[in-house]
Amino acid sequence: MNEPLLVAGTRPELIKMAPVIFALKRLKVCFKFLHSGQHYDYGLSQSFIDQLELPQPDCELAVKADNPAALTGEVVTRTAGAIRSVRPSLVLVQGDTNTALAATIAALKEKVPVGHVESGLRSYDWRMPEEHNRRMIDHVSDYLFAPTKTAYLNLQEEKTRGIKHITGNTVIDSTIHYVPKAEYVSRISERLLFKEYVLVTAHRAENVDNAEILREFAETLQGSPLPVVFPVHPRTLKRFRDSGLLERLLSDRNIQLLPPVGYFDFLVLMKRSSLILTDSGGIQEEATSPSIRKRVVVMRDSTERPEAVKWGFARIAGTGKENIVRCITQSLSCDKKLPARSPFGDGSSGEQIARLVQEITTLGHGPLPIPSQPDLIPALLRSRA
Ligand code: UDP
């Protein structure tokens, strides 16, 4: 029987694919694992494979490209080669990265079905490359694993052709599984300059590649009502350095800049923080986990994780200093209890997805037919009205 091929290329994909990998192992389903090398430095890739105790990838593409289109193209070509030699039952991709999009295109061209983990998220913000990727992946995938009902309804509304399941988000499984070990193993607390702090992360292109937003962000950090601990993503560090903002931040006694930290250290940093300020998607989810339970101020104009806002965990602050500082102050003084459960699942998502993958692999479902013309006609008429 052919095996599924699991694909990852960045740190969030490794974190979110880990629960599926371990559930497949428990079910004794053999699989192949491909790493594209989109994140190639040790701190963003191999250190995660080690800490998460993932198997070493069967195929490491180690792609090197200096722009997103070249990276996507190279991953398409090289993944298609891997697919031709493995002939997998299914290609399983996660999230909204260029690696996930490229592996999806490769599978499509090689006529292998695609399963999309974390399907149906929508920010409706077309400046975000992640929004382009997730829409393209969702519309050609055969199996759509939506984390929530909202995501499922987005897929239904857009008439995506794949078979849809609501599975929760595997990131919750990971926090539940790894937090106890992280608290035991991590030594990050010994390096912290502050007892109480706001934990910050930022690296979205539409924020850090925009000089005006980047300057406003640096001023926000300097105006924070509580000291700031900030593991800086390599992309953001480069932008700070190029724009001359780095010196200012390094000399501010209320700001502790760190290199990107490993997963265990980051889990502990989240758990000990008073609040999280971020433009990350995954961190909005992690903060709702029963193992973390923190408020998040989201430095963006929109979120593809509206459940975090509805459940009271997150506030959307935009990118202006004044509003972000106001949201930080309001969140710090809010004494309303956060829910004990997460809107993104109960820690069983990896198991649910692995069982579905097992079923697909044993039953050998092929790619689905395209929707029939009558299905499309009402949508076409509506769009012309
Ligand atoms: N993370 C980490 N170390 C860091 C910053 C983040 O381990 O210094 C983890 C974090 O727990 C989360 C993931 O990396 O699971 C988020 O990655 P990123 O912000 O790159 O991606 P996004 O979620 O925004 O797509």
CSV table of N, CA, C and O and ligand atoms in Angstrom, one decimal, residues 11-12 15-16 39 48 96 171 201 203-204 231 233 259-263 266-267 270 279-283 286 305, ligand 1:
chain,number,residue,atom,x,y,z
A,11,ARG,N,9.0,26.6,10.9
A,11,ARG,CA,8.8,26.2,12.3
A,11,ARG,C,7.3,25.9,12.6
A,11,ARG,O,7.0,24.9,13.3
A,12,PRO,N,6.4,26.8,12.2
A,12,PRO,CA,5.0,26.5,12.6
A,12,PRO,C,4.5,25.2,12.0
A,12,PRO,O,3.7,24.5,12.6
A,15,ILE,N,5.7,22.4,14.2
A,15,ILE,CA,5.0,22.3,15.4
A,15,ILE,C,3.6,21.7,15.2
A,15,ILE,O,3.1,21.0,16.0
A,16,LYS,N,2.9,22.1,14.1
A,16,LYS,CA,1.5,21.7,13.9
A,16,LYS,C,1.4,20.4,13.2
A,16,LYS,O,0.4,19.7,13.2
A,39,HIS,N,12.5,27.3,6.0
A,39,HIS,CA,13.3,27.8,7.1
A,39,HIS,C,14.6,26.9,7.2
A,39,HIS,O,14.5,25.7,7.3
A,48,PHE,N,13.9,22.5,16.0
A,48,PHE,CA,12.5,22.2,16.2
A,48,PHE,C,12.3,20.7,16.0
A,48,PHE,O,11.6,20.0,16.8
A,96,ASP,N,-0.3,27.8,5.5
A,96,ASP,CA,-0.4,28.8,4.4
A,96,ASP,C,0.9,29.3,3.9
A,96,ASP,O,1.1,30.4,3.4
A,171,VAL,N,-2.2,22.6,16.8
A,171,VAL,CA,-1.3,23.4,17.7
A,171,VAL,C,-1.7,23.3,19.2
A,171,VAL,O,-0.9,23.4,20.0
A,201,THR,N,6.2,39.2,19.4
A,201,THR,CA,6.8,38.7,18.2
A,201,THR,C,6.2,39.4,17.0
A,201,THR,O,5.0,39.8,17.1
A,203,HIS,N,6.8,39.4,12.5
A,203,HIS,CA,7.5,39.2,11.3
A,203,HIS,C,6.7,39.2,10.0
A,203,HIS,O,7.2,38.9,8.9
A,204,ARG,N,5.4,39.5,10.1
A,204,ARG,CA,4.6,39.5,8.9
A,204,ARG,C,5.1,40.5,7.9
A,204,ARG,O,5.4,41.7,8.2
A,231,PRO,N,11.8,38.0,21.3
A,231,PRO,CA,12.7,37.2,20.4
A,231,PRO,C,12.5,37.6,19.0
A,231,PRO,O,11.4,37.5,18.4
A,233,HIS,N,12.6,37.7,15.1
A,233,HIS,CA,12.7,36.9,13.8
A,233,HIS,C,13.8,37.5,12.9
A,233,HIS,O,14.0,38.7,12.8
A,259,PRO,N,17.6,36.5,20.4
A,259,PRO,CA,17.4,35.9,19.1
A,259,PRO,C,16.2,35.0,19.1
A,259,PRO,O,15.6,34.7,20.2
A,260,PRO,N,15.7,34.5,18.0
A,260,PRO,CA,14.5,33.6,18.0
A,260,PRO,C,14.9,32.4,19.0
A,260,PRO,O,16.0,31.9,19.0
A,261,VAL,N,13.9,32.0,19.8
A,261,VAL,CA,14.2,31.0,20.8
A,261,VAL,C,13.6,29.7,20.4
A,261,VAL,O,12.7,29.7,19.5
A,262,GLY,N,14.0,28.6,21.0
A,262,GLY,CA,13.5,27.3,20.6
A,262,GLY,C,12.0,27.2,21.2
A,262,GLY,O,11.6,28.0,21.9
A,263,TYR,N,11.4,26.1,20.8
A,263,TYR,CA,9.9,25.9,21.1
A,263,TYR,C,9.7,25.9,22.6
A,263,TYR,O,8.8,26.5,23.1
A,266,PHE,N,10.1,29.2,24.1
A,266,PHE,CA,9.0,30.1,23.7
A,266,PHE,C,7.7,29.8,24.5
A,266,PHE,O,6.9,30.6,25.0
A,267,LEU,N,7.4,28.5,24.7
A,267,LEU,CA,6.2,28.1,25.5
A,267,LEU,C,6.3,28.7,26.9
A,267,LEU,O,5.4,29.2,27.5
A,270,MET,N,5.7,32.4,26.9
A,270,MET,CA,4.3,32.7,26.8
A,270,MET,C,3.6,32.5,28.1
A,270,MET,O,2.9,33.4,28.6
A,279,ASP,N,2.0,39.6,15.7
A,279,ASP,CA,1.3,39.6,14.4
A,279,ASP,C,1.2,38.1,13.9
A,279,ASP,O,0.9,37.9,12.7
A,280,SER,N,1.6,37.2,14.7
A,280,SER,CA,1.6,35.8,14.3
A,280,SER,C,0.2,35.2,14.3
A,280,SER,O,-0.6,35.6,15.1
A,281,GLY,N,0.0,34.2,13.5
A,281,GLY,CA,-1.3,33.5,13.5
A,281,GLY,C,-1.3,32.4,14.5
A,281,GLY,O,-2.2,32.4,15.4
A,282,GLY,N,-0.2,31.6,14.5
A,282,GLY,CA,-0.2,30.4,15.4
A,282,GLY,C,-0.2,30.9,16.9
A,282,GLY,O,-0.8,30.2,17.7
A,283,ILE,N,0.4,32.0,17.2
A,283,ILE,CA,0.5,32.4,18.6
A,283,ILE,C,-0.9,32.8,19.1
A,283,ILE,O,-1.3,32.6,20.3
A,286,GLU,N,-2.2,29.5,20.1
A,286,GLU,CA,-1.6,28.9,21.3
A,286,GLU,C,-2.0,29.6,22.6
A,286,GLU,O,-2.1,28.9,23.6
A,305,ARG,N,-8.2,34.3,12.5
A,305,ARG,CA,-8.6,33.5,13.7
A,305,ARG,C,-9.6,34.2,14.5
A,305,ARG,O,-9.4,34.6,15.7
B,1,UDP,N1,7.9,30.3,18.2
B,1,UDP,C1,9.1,29.8,18.7
B,1,UDP,N2,10.1,30.7,19.0
B,1,UDP,C2,10.1,32.0,18.7
B,1,UDP,C3,8.9,32.5,18.2
B,1,UDP,C4,7.8,31.7,17.9
B,1,UDP,O1,9.2,28.6,19.0
B,1,UDP,O2,11.1,32.7,19.0
B,1,UDP,C5,6.8,29.4,17.8
B,1,UDP,C6,5.5,29.7,18.4
B,1,UDP,O3,5.3,28.9,19.6
B,1,UDP,C7,4.5,29.3,17.3
B,1,UDP,C8,5.3,29.4,16.1
B,1,UDP,O4,6.7,29.5,16.4
B,1,UDP,O5,4.0,28.0,17.4
B,1,UDP,C9,4.9,30.6,15.3
B,1,UDP,O6,5.7,30.8,14.2
B,1,UDP,P1,5.6,32.0,13.3
B,1,UDP,O7,5.3,33.2,14.0
B,1,UDP,O8,6.9,31.9,12.5
B,1,UDP,O9,4.5,31.6,12.3
B,1,UDP,P2,2.9,32.0,12.2
B,1,UDP,O10,2.2,31.3,13.2
B,1,UDP,O11,2.8,33.5,12.3
B,1,UDP,O12,2.6,31.5,10.8
